[in-house]
Amino acid sequence: MPPPGRNADVEVEVRVLGEMTVTREGARLPLGDELRDTLALIALSGPAGISPGRLVEELPGTYRVTRTNVYQRVLSLRQRVPIVGGGPKREPYALDRARVYVDADAFIGGVRRLVDRPDPAALDRLMGLWRGDPWDRSAIARAGPWAEVRRARERLVELVLALDDGDRAALTRLNSFVALFPEDQTLERVRRACRERPRLLVIEDEIMADLRSILDSEFRVQPVVDIEGWNVVRESLDVEGVLIDRHLTANLTDDRGTTVIADFLRRHTEIPATLMTVAPPPTASGHVDLQAKYRLLEVVHKTGLGGALNETHLLDAARALVDRREQAHRRRLELWVRSDLFHVEDDQRFNPSSTDAARRLAKCRHAAEALRPVLIDGPIEVAVQQVSRFHREWGPRRPEATF
């Protein structure tokens, strides 16, 4: 089903409501930063387009932007995307809207058509057009042509706040939409009014009260203070992330937070986890190996100078576990691949003379390397599918796993 406002027969799709992507007949077009910035401003300027002089004013750059290099950029873009205008009369550059779909057009037009008491399904469709925070991307997002998008988003927010509680509860995309803009104060009223706090499992045996004083304002904390408590909850986990204390006894000699709990999460769930410890690995490579071995998003030092709790790092680590932005999703996908590869390498270390183990490792490395392009900037839906396929083949449930 095409997105709102998209004709089924358009040739090119330009998406700017998040990470900027350009696809032609379903295939992603690789564009450098300068071409993306230029195309974004043309796309955001609507059917009327944007004059060459205005482009010069709005485009950022390390070096001074001139009409000549703007002309060269547009000339290069025209080989990939239908752009009209320009020429000897210096007409505004515009996209051929009959052949190009722009998600910002669909969003602005959709908001304009909304009535004062809109159907929640219509709001959901419009929120679903957003995939990230474009104003967090680069200097180009501060340019004037974004003003219309900002006004439309502000109107959408006002309509959401005007809904009664029942209609607001029917919005299936509200939480993910708001989570795309964690630092944006214009959505703070929405967060307060309707966003549930993410569910976070916190496993810590000594300072749970202190941790809850840090986390409770943003998260619904489910506390576990010992292995017995963990054994009670582990088969019915309903949380979005887990913060794990490395040690679960006062003498700090055990490693059960990692060897028992983190490994269970890696083997049997898809829940992202972060380890918090007063004794992190002393080297960067130690951090990397620990993260890969237990599929940990981060290894966080619990205390700072003077032994006080490192509140900022702990809060940032918790936010990262539930971050719904696309780049955060890609980071978690990349960690799945890295963790599965780590354990296939471990199998080979246990069987250094095994020809089969060496062959499996070579095949796994090749498959992991083949995933790199889609993990970096491929369509996120494709990245999810391919990583899931990789995990089924190389993850902990494969028959030849020795760990």
GROMACS .gro file of C-alpha atoms in nm:
model
  403
    1MET     CA    1   0.000   0.000   0.000
    2PRO     CA    2   0.154   0.334  -0.104
    3PRO     CA    3   0.203   0.602   0.163
    4PRO     CA    4  -0.046   0.893   0.188
    5GLY     CA    5  -0.040   1.122  -0.116
    6ARG     CA    6   0.173   0.891  -0.331
    7ASN     CA    7   0.062   0.793  -0.682
    8ALA     CA    8   0.134   0.430  -0.756
    9ASP     CA    9   0.320   0.518  -1.078
   10VAL     CA   10   0.571   0.781  -0.959
   11GLU     CA   11   0.932   0.719  -1.062
   12VAL     CA   12   1.122   0.875  -0.771
   13GLU     CA   13   1.056   0.901  -0.397
   14VAL     CA   14   1.229   1.169  -0.190
   15ARG     CA   15   1.198   1.127   0.187
   16VAL     CA   16   1.319   1.403   0.414
   17LEU     CA   17   1.117   1.339   0.733
   18GLY     CA   18   1.406   1.159   0.899
   19GLU     CA   19   1.720   1.023   0.740
   20MET     CA   20   1.706   1.157   0.384
   21THR     CA   21   1.662   0.882   0.124
   22VAL     CA   22   1.603   0.894  -0.249
   23THR     CA   23   1.479   0.590  -0.440
   24ARG     CA   24   1.411   0.543  -0.808
   25GLU     CA   25   1.177   0.259  -0.902
   26GLY     CA   26   1.249   0.102  -0.564
   27ALA     CA   27   1.630   0.122  -0.583
   28ARG     CA   28   1.810   0.358  -0.348
   29LEU     CA   29   2.014   0.633  -0.516
   30PRO     CA   30   2.352   0.707  -0.355
   31LEU     CA   31   2.398   1.083  -0.312
   32GLY     CA   32   2.672   1.274  -0.134
   33ASP     CA   33   2.597   1.531   0.136
   34GLU     CA   34   2.608   1.831  -0.100
   35LEU     CA   35   2.362   1.676  -0.347
   36ARG     CA   36   2.132   1.561  -0.065
   37ASP     CA   37   2.127   1.910   0.088
   38THR     CA   38   2.051   2.068  -0.247
   39LEU     CA   39   1.777   1.820  -0.333
   40ALA     CA   40   1.621   1.856   0.013
   41LEU     CA   41   1.580   2.232  -0.032
   42ILE     CA   42   1.432   2.189  -0.381
   43ALA     CA   43   1.193   1.921  -0.253
   44LEU     CA   44   1.084   2.131   0.046
   45SER     CA   45   1.012   2.435  -0.170
   46GLY     CA   46   0.698   2.282  -0.313
   47PRO     CA   47   0.563   2.313  -0.668
   48ALA     CA   48   0.674   2.679  -0.688
   49GLY     CA   49   1.037   2.574  -0.644
   50ILE     CA   50   1.333   2.771  -0.518
   51SER     CA   51   1.537   3.029  -0.708
   52PRO     CA   52   1.909   2.975  -0.773
   53GLY     CA   53   1.985   3.282  -0.560
   54ARG     CA   54   1.781   3.149  -0.268
   55LEU     CA   55   1.959   2.814  -0.294
   56VAL     CA   56   2.292   2.993  -0.263
   57GLU     CA   57   2.166   3.169   0.051
   58GLU     CA   58   2.023   2.859   0.220
   59LEU     CA   59   2.288   2.598   0.145
   60PRO     CA   60   2.552   2.538   0.413
   61GLY     CA   61   2.911   2.468   0.323
   62THR     CA   62   3.267   2.475   0.446
   63TYR     CA   63   3.349   2.687   0.143
   64ARG     CA   64   3.138   2.969   0.003
   65VAL     CA   65   2.847   2.840  -0.205
   66THR     CA   66   2.818   3.012  -0.546
   67ARG     CA   67   2.566   3.009  -0.829
   68THR     CA   68   2.816   2.814  -1.037
   69ASN     CA   69   2.855   2.524  -0.798
   70VAL     CA   70   2.480   2.522  -0.728
   71TYR     CA   71   2.425   2.493  -1.103
   72GLN     CA   72   2.672   2.202  -1.114
   73ARG     CA   73   2.493   2.029  -0.827
   74VAL     CA   74   2.154   2.062  -0.999
   75LEU     CA   75   2.306   1.941  -1.326
   76SER     CA   76   2.429   1.629  -1.148
   77LEU     CA   77   2.093   1.575  -0.973
   78ARG     CA   78   1.903   1.602  -1.302
   79GLN     CA   79   2.071   1.283  -1.420
   80ARG     CA   80   1.888   1.100  -1.138
   81VAL     CA   81   1.581   1.305  -1.042
   82PRO     CA   82   1.330   1.497  -1.261
   83ILE     CA   83   1.403   1.865  -1.190
   84VAL     CA   84   1.248   2.148  -1.393
   85GLY     CA   85   1.335   2.516  -1.405
   86GLY     CA   86   1.662   2.699  -1.416
   87GLY     CA   87   1.794   2.778  -1.760
   88PRO     CA   88   1.876   3.120  -1.911
   89LYS     CA   89   1.576   3.285  -1.741
   90ARG     CA   90   1.688   3.155  -1.404
   91GLU     CA   91   1.347   3.009  -1.328
   92PRO     CA   92   1.310   2.845  -0.986
   93TYR     CA   93   1.426   2.487  -0.957
   94ALA     CA   94   1.138   2.251  -0.876
   95LEU     CA   95   1.071   1.878  -0.879
   96ASP     CA   96   0.837   1.741  -1.143
   97ARG     CA   97   0.560   1.653  -0.896
   98ALA     CA   98   0.386   1.424  -1.146
   99ARG     CA   99   0.693   1.198  -1.139
  100VAL     CA  100   0.828   1.255  -0.786
  101TYR     CA  101   0.675   1.175  -0.448
  102VAL     CA  102   0.795   1.386  -0.153
  103ASP     CA  103   0.695   1.274   0.197
  104ALA     CA  104   0.700   1.636   0.323
  105ASP     CA  105   0.438   1.727   0.059
  106ALA     CA  106   0.218   1.441   0.178
  107PHE     CA  107   0.259   1.547   0.540
  108ILE     CA  108   0.190   1.919   0.487
  109GLY     CA  109  -0.106   1.851   0.258
  110GLY     CA  110  -0.246   1.590   0.494
  111VAL     CA  111  -0.231   1.824   0.792
  112ARG     CA  112  -0.399   2.102   0.595
  113ARG     CA  113  -0.690   1.870   0.515
  114LEU     CA  114  -0.748   1.773   0.878
  115VAL     CA  115  -1.059   1.902   1.050
  116ASP     CA  116  -1.061   2.031   1.407
  117ARG     CA  117  -1.168   1.690   1.544
  118PRO     CA  118  -0.984   1.451   1.310
  119ASP     CA  119  -1.017   1.075   1.295
  120PRO     CA  120  -0.730   0.925   1.501
  121ALA     CA  121  -0.650   0.699   1.205
  122ALA     CA  122  -0.575   1.007   0.992
  123LEU     CA  123  -0.335   1.139   1.258
  124ASP     CA  124  -0.170   0.797   1.277
  125ARG     CA  125  -0.111   0.789   0.903
  126LEU     CA  126   0.055   1.131   0.911
  127MET     CA  127   0.273   1.050   1.214
  128GLY     CA  128   0.378   0.732   1.033
  129LEU     CA  129   0.543   0.940   0.761
  130TRP     CA  130   0.815   1.043   1.009
  131ARG     CA  131   1.121   0.819   1.047
  132GLY     CA  132   1.356   1.045   1.243
  133ASP     CA  133   1.444   1.400   1.344
  134PRO     CA  134   1.568   1.589   1.035
  135TRP     CA  135   1.659   1.891   1.249
  136ASP     CA  136   1.915   1.675   1.428
  137ARG     CA  137   2.080   1.583   1.099
  138SER     CA  138   2.280   1.880   0.973
  139ALA     CA  139   2.287   2.254   0.920
  140ILE     CA  140   2.059   2.215   0.618
  141ALA     CA  141   1.769   2.136   0.852
  142ARG     CA  142   1.780   2.491   0.989
  143ALA     CA  143   1.717   2.640   0.646
  144GLY     CA  144   1.410   2.846   0.567
  145PRO     CA  145   1.224   2.594   0.348
  146TRP     CA  146   1.174   2.374   0.655
  147ALA     CA  147   0.941   2.636   0.809
  148GLU     CA  148   0.629   2.492   0.643
  149VAL     CA  149   0.709   2.143   0.774
  150ARG     CA  150   0.759   2.280   1.124
  151ARG     CA  151   0.426   2.465   1.115
  152ALA     CA  152   0.247   2.152   0.997
  153ARG     CA  153   0.404   1.944   1.274
  154GLU     CA  154   0.302   2.206   1.532
  155ARG     CA  155  -0.057   2.191   1.400
  156LEU     CA  156  -0.049   1.810   1.425
  157VAL     CA  157   0.071   1.830   1.786
  158GLU     CA  158  -0.210   2.072   1.875
  159LEU     CA  159  -0.468   1.835   1.725
  160VAL     CA  160  -0.325   1.543   1.922
  161LEU     CA  161  -0.342   1.741   2.247
  162ALA     CA  162  -0.704   1.839   2.172
  163LEU     CA  163  -0.817   1.474   2.154
  164ASP     CA  164  -0.996   1.322   2.449
  165ASP     CA  165  -0.818   1.045   2.637
  166GLY     CA  166  -0.999   0.765   2.456
  167ASP     CA  167  -0.915   0.893   2.107
  168ARG     CA  168  -0.557   0.964   2.209
  169ALA     CA  169  -0.522   0.610   2.340
  170ALA     CA  170  -0.628   0.486   1.995
  171LEU     CA  171  -0.321   0.644   1.834
  172THR     CA  172  -0.095   0.349   1.757
  173ARG     CA  173   0.200   0.557   1.636
  174LEU     CA  174   0.205   0.834   1.893
  175ASN     CA  175   0.474   0.684   2.119
  176SER     CA  176   0.712   0.609   1.833
  177PHE     CA  177   0.650   0.954   1.677
  178VAL     CA  178   0.728   1.141   2.000
  179ALA     CA  179   1.034   0.922   2.063
  180LEU     CA  180   1.187   1.047   1.736
  181PHE     CA  181   1.238   1.390   1.896
  182PRO     CA  182   1.381   1.322   2.245
  183GLU     CA  183   1.542   1.665   2.279
  184ASP     CA  184   1.262   1.867   2.119
  185GLN     CA  185   1.084   2.075   2.381
  186THR     CA  186   0.789   2.146   2.150
  187LEU     CA  187   0.673   1.789   2.211
  188GLU     CA  188   0.716   1.797   2.587
  189ARG     CA  189   0.345   1.864   2.638
  190VAL     CA  190   0.263   1.553   2.437
  191ARG     CA  191   0.504   1.346   2.643
  192ARG     CA  192   0.346   1.463   2.963
  193ALA     CA  193  -0.008   1.421   2.835
  194CYS     CA  194  -0.001   1.085   2.670
  195ARG     CA  195   0.327   0.903   2.637
  196GLU     CA  196   0.373   0.606   2.866
  197ARG     CA  197   0.712   0.578   3.024
  198PRO     CA  198   0.916   0.295   2.866
  199ARG     CA  199   0.939  -0.022   3.074
  200LEU     CA  200   1.289  -0.088   3.205
  201LEU     CA  201   1.413  -0.388   3.402
  202VAL     CA  202   1.685  -0.281   3.647
  203ILE     CA  203   1.894  -0.550   3.815
  204GLU     CA  204   2.101  -0.423   4.109
  205ASP     CA  205   2.157  -0.565   4.458
  206GLU     CA  206   2.279  -0.265   4.661
  207ILE     CA  207   2.175   0.078   4.533
  208MET     CA  208   1.833   0.019   4.378
  209ALA     CA  209   1.679   0.318   4.560
  210ASP     CA  210   1.945   0.551   4.418
  211LEU     CA  211   1.899   0.416   4.067
  212ARG     CA  212   1.523   0.456   4.086
  213SER     CA  213   1.561   0.818   4.196
  214ILE     CA  214   1.751   0.873   3.869
  215LEU     CA  215   1.530   0.669   3.636
  216ASP     CA  216   1.175   0.692   3.769
  217SER     CA  217   1.097   1.024   3.606
  218GLU     CA  218   1.142   0.878   3.256
  219PHE     CA  219   1.095   0.502   3.297
  220ARG     CA  220   0.866   0.252   3.460
  221VAL     CA  221   1.127   0.059   3.653
  222GLN     CA  222   1.083  -0.308   3.733
  223PRO     CA  223   1.339  -0.375   4.007
  224VAL     CA  224   1.521  -0.706   4.065
  225VAL     CA  225   1.771  -0.727   4.350
  226ASP     CA  226   1.904  -1.085   4.333
  227ILE     CA  227   1.927  -1.400   4.124
  228GLU     CA  228   1.618  -1.543   4.291
  229GLY     CA  229   1.417  -1.242   4.182
  230TRP     CA  230   1.555  -1.276   3.830
  231ASN     CA  231   1.450  -1.641   3.816
  232VAL     CA  232   1.094  -1.535   3.897
  233VAL     CA  233   1.062  -1.276   3.617
  234ARG     CA  234   1.280  -1.414   3.339
  235GLU     CA  235   1.016  -1.631   3.169
  236SER     CA  236   0.760  -1.349   3.144
  237LEU     CA  237   0.967  -1.042   3.059
  238ASP     CA  238   0.762  -0.747   2.936
  239VAL     CA  239   1.018  -0.466   2.917
  240GLU     CA  240   1.185  -0.261   2.646
  241GLY     CA  241   1.539  -0.269   2.790
  242VAL     CA  242   1.748  -0.408   3.075
  243LEU     CA  243   2.014  -0.240   3.290
  244ILE     CA  244   2.221  -0.511   3.457
  245ASP     CA  245   2.459  -0.486   3.749
  246ARG     CA  246   2.764  -0.697   3.679
  247HIS     CA  247   2.791  -0.816   4.040
  248LEU     CA  248   2.498  -0.939   4.245
  249THR     CA  249   2.668  -0.987   4.582
  250ALA     CA  250   2.828  -0.734   4.813
  251ASN     CA  251   3.184  -0.870   4.787
  252LEU     CA  252   3.197  -0.802   4.408
  253THR     CA  253   3.358  -1.138   4.338
  254ASP     CA  254   3.082  -1.290   4.128
  255ASP     CA  255   2.997  -1.215   3.765
  256ARG     CA  256   2.641  -1.336   3.760
  257GLY     CA  257   2.493  -1.022   3.608
  258THR     CA  258   2.679  -1.100   3.289
  259THR     CA  259   2.734  -1.475   3.283
  260VAL     CA  260   2.379  -1.559   3.392
  261ILE     CA  261   2.145  -1.272   3.310
  262ALA     CA  262   2.307  -1.103   3.010
  263ASP     CA  263   2.374  -1.439   2.847
  264PHE     CA  264   2.013  -1.547   2.900
  265LEU     CA  265   1.891  -1.228   2.732
  266ARG     CA  266   2.127  -1.284   2.440
  267ARG     CA  267   2.025  -1.645   2.390
  268HIS     CA  268   1.651  -1.626   2.446
  269THR     CA  269   1.521  -1.271   2.387
  270GLU     CA  270   1.551  -0.971   2.158
  271ILE     CA  271   1.558  -0.724   2.447
  272PRO     CA  272   1.858  -0.486   2.437
  273ALA     CA  273   2.072  -0.482   2.751
  274THR     CA  274   2.344  -0.263   2.901
  275LEU     CA  275   2.589  -0.363   3.172
  276MET     CA  276   2.659  -0.120   3.455
  277THR     CA  277   2.963  -0.181   3.669
  278VAL     CA  278   3.218  -0.022   3.900
  279ALA     CA  279   3.485  -0.239   3.737
  280PRO     CA  280   3.464  -0.202   3.358
  281PRO     CA  281   3.726  -0.366   3.135
  282PRO     CA  282   4.048  -0.163   3.147
  283THR     CA  283   4.094  -0.148   2.769
  284ALA     CA  284   3.880  -0.045   2.473
  285SER     CA  285   3.918  -0.391   2.320
  286GLY     CA  286   3.795  -0.541   2.647
  287HIS     CA  287   3.481  -0.329   2.619
  288VAL     CA  288   3.425  -0.438   2.259
  289ASP     CA  289   3.472  -0.809   2.338
  290LEU     CA  290   3.239  -0.791   2.639
  291GLN     CA  291   2.971  -0.616   2.434
  292ALA     CA  292   2.997  -0.872   2.155
  293LYS     CA  293   3.005  -1.174   2.386
  294TYR     CA  294   2.685  -1.076   2.568
  295ARG     CA  295   2.521  -0.858   2.300
  296LEU     CA  296   2.544  -0.553   2.525
  297LEU     CA  297   2.454  -0.215   2.384
  298GLU     CA  298   2.698  -0.048   2.625
  299VAL     CA  299   2.922  -0.111   2.926
  300VAL     CA  300   2.867   0.183   3.162
  301HIS     CA  301   3.086   0.285   3.453
  302LYS     CA  302   2.837   0.334   3.738
  303THR     CA  303   3.047   0.580   3.936
  304GLY     CA  304   3.240   0.892   3.849
  305LEU     CA  305   3.507   1.091   4.026
  306GLY     CA  306   3.484   1.058   4.402
  307GLY     CA  307   3.272   0.743   4.381
  308ALA     CA  308   2.939   0.919   4.329
  309LEU     CA  309   2.685   0.765   4.093
  310ASN     CA  310   2.739   0.868   3.733
  311GLU     CA  311   2.381   0.989   3.690
  312THR     CA  312   2.420   1.138   3.343
  313HIS     CA  313   2.581   0.828   3.193
  314LEU     CA  314   2.329   0.593   3.353
  315LEU     CA  315   2.034   0.798   3.230
  316ASP     CA  316   2.181   0.824   2.879
  317ALA     CA  317   2.241   0.447   2.878
  318ALA     CA  318   1.879   0.382   2.974
  319ARG     CA  319   1.753   0.617   2.701
  320ALA     CA  320   1.970   0.442   2.442
  321LEU     CA  321   1.807   0.107   2.524
  322VAL     CA  322   1.460   0.235   2.426
  323ASP     CA  323   1.564   0.482   2.153
  324ARG     CA  324   1.330   0.434   1.855
  325ARG     CA  325   1.520   0.648   1.608
  326GLU     CA  326   1.643   0.480   1.293
  327GLN     CA  327   2.014   0.517   1.364
  328ALA     CA  328   1.965   0.364   1.709
  329HIS     CA  329   1.781   0.074   1.548
  330ARG     CA  330   2.069   0.025   1.304
  331ARG     CA  331   2.315   0.023   1.591
  332ARG     CA  332   2.125  -0.255   1.766
  333LEU     CA  333   2.103  -0.456   1.443
  334GLU     CA  334   2.479  -0.421   1.390
  335LEU     CA  335   2.535  -0.549   1.745
  336TRP     CA  336   2.331  -0.864   1.672
  337VAL     CA  337   2.558  -0.941   1.376
  338ARG     CA  338   2.874  -0.866   1.574
  339SER     CA  339   2.764  -1.085   1.863
  340ASP     CA  340   2.671  -1.384   1.648
  341LEU     CA  341   3.003  -1.357   1.461
  342PHE     CA  342   3.192  -1.340   1.792
  343HIS     CA  343   3.046  -1.673   1.901
  344VAL     CA  344   3.110  -1.845   1.569
  345GLU     CA  345   3.471  -1.731   1.609
  346ASP     CA  346   3.460  -1.874   1.962
  347ASP     CA  347   3.345  -2.210   1.824
  348GLN     CA  348   3.646  -2.214   1.597
  349ARG     CA  349   3.877  -2.135   1.890
  350PHE     CA  350   3.735  -2.436   2.076
  351ASN     CA  351   3.800  -2.653   1.768
  352PRO     CA  352   4.114  -2.506   1.608
  353SER     CA  353   4.186  -2.818   1.405
  354SER     CA  354   3.831  -2.865   1.276
  355THR     CA  355   3.799  -2.808   0.903
  356ASP     CA  356   3.421  -2.773   0.937
  357ALA     CA  357   3.456  -2.505   1.207
  358ALA     CA  358   3.702  -2.309   0.992
  359ARG     CA  359   3.469  -2.337   0.692
  360ARG     CA  360   3.171  -2.219   0.897
  361LEU     CA  361   3.368  -1.923   1.029
  362ALA     CA  362   3.474  -1.815   0.680
  363LYS     CA  363   3.114  -1.841   0.560
  364CYS     CA  364   2.985  -1.643   0.860
  365ARG     CA  365   3.243  -1.367   0.811
  366HIS     CA  366   3.150  -1.342   0.445
  367ALA     CA  367   2.778  -1.317   0.533
  368ALA     CA  368   2.847  -1.051   0.799
  369GLU     CA  369   3.054  -0.845   0.556
  370ALA     CA  370   2.778  -0.868   0.295
  371LEU     CA  371   2.539  -0.708   0.546
  372ARG     CA  372   2.752  -0.396   0.596
  373PRO     CA  373   2.603  -0.183   0.314
  374VAL     CA  374   2.241  -0.238   0.418
  375LEU     CA  375   2.328  -0.185   0.786
  376ILE     CA  376   2.495   0.148   0.707
  377ASP     CA  377   2.232   0.309   0.488
  378GLY     CA  378   2.002   0.053   0.330
  379PRO     CA  379   1.625   0.066   0.383
  380ILE     CA  380   1.567  -0.014   0.749
  381GLU     CA  381   1.299  -0.274   0.669
  382VAL     CA  382   1.546  -0.463   0.449
  383ALA     CA  383   1.815  -0.438   0.717
  384VAL     CA  384   1.578  -0.593   0.975
  385GLN     CA  385   1.488  -0.880   0.741
  386GLN     CA  386   1.847  -0.959   0.649
  387VAL     CA  387   1.977  -0.942   1.007
  388SER     CA  388   1.694  -1.171   1.120
  389ARG     CA  389   1.792  -1.419   0.850
  390PHE     CA  390   2.159  -1.395   0.954
  391HIS     CA  391   2.067  -1.451   1.320
  392ARG     CA  392   1.858  -1.758   1.241
  393GLU     CA  393   2.154  -1.912   1.063
  394TRP     CA  394   2.440  -1.802   1.291
  395GLY     CA  395   2.280  -1.725   1.627
  396PRO     CA  396   2.282  -1.931   1.948
  397ARG     CA  397   2.019  -2.183   1.834
  398ARG     CA  398   2.218  -2.323   1.542
  399PRO     CA  399   2.286  -2.696   1.588
  400GLU     CA  400   2.666  -2.676   1.584
  401ALA     CA  401   2.690  -2.408   1.858
  402THR     CA  402   2.927  -2.517   2.133
  403PHE     CA  403   2.851  -2.242   2.387
   0.00000   0.00000   0.00000
